[in-house]
């Protein structure tokens, strides 16, 4: 009975986006682009809100062989600016605006925020807090003891990316492939070797390693 | 990928930025956007109703008509819209498919019309959404069955199949008693003897009054000889019938295994066994048992009664429900019998001596018969007895509606089949009329063409107008086509008369139309009032000498036929008289008379596919045509004749 009531509630929640003018101000899209974006958004989610489950469902359809749910979870968190558990059109449009029309720095910031799973400002490799005291302070430079949970920034991200490829790759490459990849990443990124990557390090490395304008997220090719 | 999700693809691509810093290799280049243009609205005009949608909506499914460049064929430059001359109602569903990704099947739509539309727009029916798929499949299956039914009955009822062997005719006579009178007689005779046999079996056992000096005897023993003779006669008839059927059956092995044949055998075997076994005391008991099997003769009636067959078929198709009924009843009987037995065990002089003995009580109670020969006496027994009767009602009532509905469905199906067959006869008759009427159009126009030339010379413009006004462009082109065919083959068209074989005689006959017959035909046709569907049928001659492809240069005069209006009849006759005088036909009379005979048979079913050479083109009868218009789709007019190739155009002044 509870789930049914919840469903009913979700149906009755309808969210209207803020006006077109305001969105125009907040994003870098043109009016027609916003219109076209909204039409697609509203078609898929008539109620105006995307909850994480629907979001995961939609995103998974692009990766039929793999399991995109974990990566979708991270994406959802990244897009959900106000962290209310549902994506509204503003979040969607603003996020897309950054990704497609933002400056390189803005894009990198967005990516960094994506990697920073626990949103503490640092991208960590992996930290396990447990009774093995040796690892306790390893991930966090300020010496605070993190809350007794598992902090896994990059490893989680990496594992979720690999998961999207599907089970076949996992068995072929072995379970350690993500970890190795994380190692490589940290070797590149972690300038001062303190085990975490700050935004400055990230920015510096990315800007010098390659131009950030290629790939599927180049601005005009999406809309 | 569902249509709507495609809208999220830009988003997914944008979100892929998350991979880039992590990637070890450079990313591939993005695909070039070919002709990236702003999304535009396109207008789809379907029979006047305008639908508008975004171009990208349609392009979601590139392998359909609307999603590919195929729709460019339908683009109308003047109005800048895509025009489809199709059903707008169904188009609604099709367009919704592009919008939502789900194809729905509207219930009110005819299944074959819907299929056609789907085929036109290049959409596979398999993608119909789950909500509508079952309905679609059901209706499609129903339709297919119906068509198969029609085809079957058509095949069965085909005119005279010339090459049936004797054996096949016999089999057909057995299966369809309506095919010939002999079959009908046979049918009724066997039915009569079945009835006689059954009645004698019954009457045999009736006590027949007393012979003085002995006790009352059943009739069978009193008039033993008479009954024996009757029995013998019946069995002989049945045996002969069985043997005939066995001989005529197309597959004897299958026939022997069929239910009806088993019934036949069971019906007649007791007699023969009785003959063979004489008054042997030991086996007379068994012999008596055998006589019981004689009652199976009553099942032979199922060949005569369709209702019985339906009942049998229903029971067969409800086998699972019946099985369930039986099973649940057995369970309940055993349970209650056990309970009753132990409940009644205590009471003295109880009839419930054992559990099997209690079965009888349980059955009688559950079916609410309640004979009263076994009654519980203890209180516990009475309680359980009442529970037993209550539950009996339920258990029996449950599977019965299923069986009833099955029976009803099959019965109605049969009714429908019969109804359709009757309707079909009427429909086919009407279609034949239309077809034969249409063949006149061609010949009529030929005559018009002739008269036009004739009249050109006489300068009578009024007639011309009458003649030429009537034929539309399509008609005239069609007639021209037929004319060309005539020229090619050297034969010519006559009004349908399937018995007229293709003759190669050079004799052309002109038919004088019996006025009365013609008028009668006119009456019939005007009452039927058909807007022509025409198909001429091919008949006779060779040796037409007129050139093809130009009516203008017709040298010979073809005098066709039939649907000459009464007013013109005399003039036509005059014309024809003159023509005949000009020609050099010796044996005109004989051929004419023979044609006359055939025509007097009236409308012949024009069903031979071999003789219909063109497809039916529906051309509305132009109303501008004067009295001719009414009488044009006339039924079976007598065969016209094309006049032979005299090279002269006869000037007719009588017109």
Coordinates of C-alpha atoms in Angstrom, one line a residue, chain A residues 39-41 44-45 55 58-59 61-63 71 75 79 92 96 99-100 107 110-111 114-115 158 161 164 181 184 188 202 210 212 214-217 221-223, chain B residues 1-31 33 36 38-39 54 60 99-100:
Chain A
X39 CA 10.0 19.4 -25.7
X40 CA 12.2 16.3 -25.5
X41 CA 12.4 16.5 -21.7
X44 CA 9.9 11.7 -21.6
X45 CA 8.8 13.0 -18.2
X55 CA 16.9 8.8 -14.9
X58 CA 16.7 6.3 -19.5
X59 CA 20.4 6.5 -19.2
X61 CA 19.0 2.5 -22.5
X62 CA 22.0 4.0 -24.1
X63 CA 24.2 1.2 -22.8
X71 CA 27.4 5.9 -13.3
X75 CA 25.5 11.8 -13.0
X79 CA 23.1 17.3 -12.2
X92 CA 18.8 19.7 -16.6
X96 CA 23.7 21.0 -20.1
X99 CA 28.6 21.0 -20.5
X100 CA 27.9 22.3 -24.0
X107 CA 33.5 22.1 -17.8
X110 CA 31.8 20.2 -13.5
X111 CA 33.8 17.1 -14.2
X114 CA 31.3 14.6 -10.8
X115 CA 34.4 12.8 -9.6
X158 CA 36.1 4.0 -12.5
X161 CA 32.5 3.4 -16.1
X164 CA 28.9 0.3 -18.5
X181 CA 43.3 2.7 -14.2
X184 CA 47.3 5.8 -13.8
X188 CA 49.0 11.9 -13.9
X202 CA 43.1 18.7 -11.9
X210 CA 45.1 17.9 -24.1
X212 CA 39.4 19.7 -23.8
X214 CA 37.1 17.2 -28.5
X215 CA 35.0 14.2 -27.8
X216 CA 31.4 13.7 -27.6
X217 CA 30.8 16.7 -25.5
X221 CA 27.5 18.7 -32.0
X222 CA 24.9 17.8 -29.4
X223 CA 21.9 19.8 -30.1
Chain B
X1 CA 15.8 2.6 -28.7
X2 CA 12.5 4.2 -27.9
X3 CA 11.6 7.4 -29.6
X4 CA 11.5 9.6 -26.6
X5 CA 14.8 8.4 -25.3
X6 CA 16.4 9.6 -28.4
X7 CA 15.7 13.1 -27.2
X8 CA 18.0 12.4 -24.3
X9 CA 20.9 11.4 -26.5
X10 CA 22.4 14.9 -26.5
X11 CA 22.3 14.9 -22.8
X12 CA 24.1 11.5 -22.6
X13 CA 26.7 12.7 -25.0
X14 CA 27.3 15.8 -23.0
X15 CA 27.6 13.8 -19.8
X16 CA 30.3 11.8 -21.4
X17 CA 32.6 14.6 -20.5
X18 CA 33.1 12.7 -17.3
X19 CA 35.1 10.1 -19.1
X20 CA 37.5 12.3 -20.8
X21 CA 40.0 13.1 -18.1
X22 CA 40.1 9.4 -17.2
X23 CA 40.6 8.2 -20.7
X24 CA 44.0 7.0 -21.7
X25 CA 43.5 7.3 -25.4
X26 CA 42.3 10.2 -27.4
X27 CA 38.6 10.3 -28.1
X28 CA 37.3 9.5 -31.6
X29 CA 36.0 12.4 -33.6
X30 CA 32.4 13.2 -33.4
X31 CA 30.3 12.4 -36.4
X33 CA 26.4 16.8 -38.7
X36 CA 22.2 20.4 -39.6
X38 CA 16.7 23.8 -37.4
X39 CA 13.9 21.4 -36.7
X54 CA 8.4 18.0 -36.5
X60 CA 13.0 8.6 -35.6
X99 CA 5.3 10.5 -31.4
X100 CA 5.1 8.0 -28.6

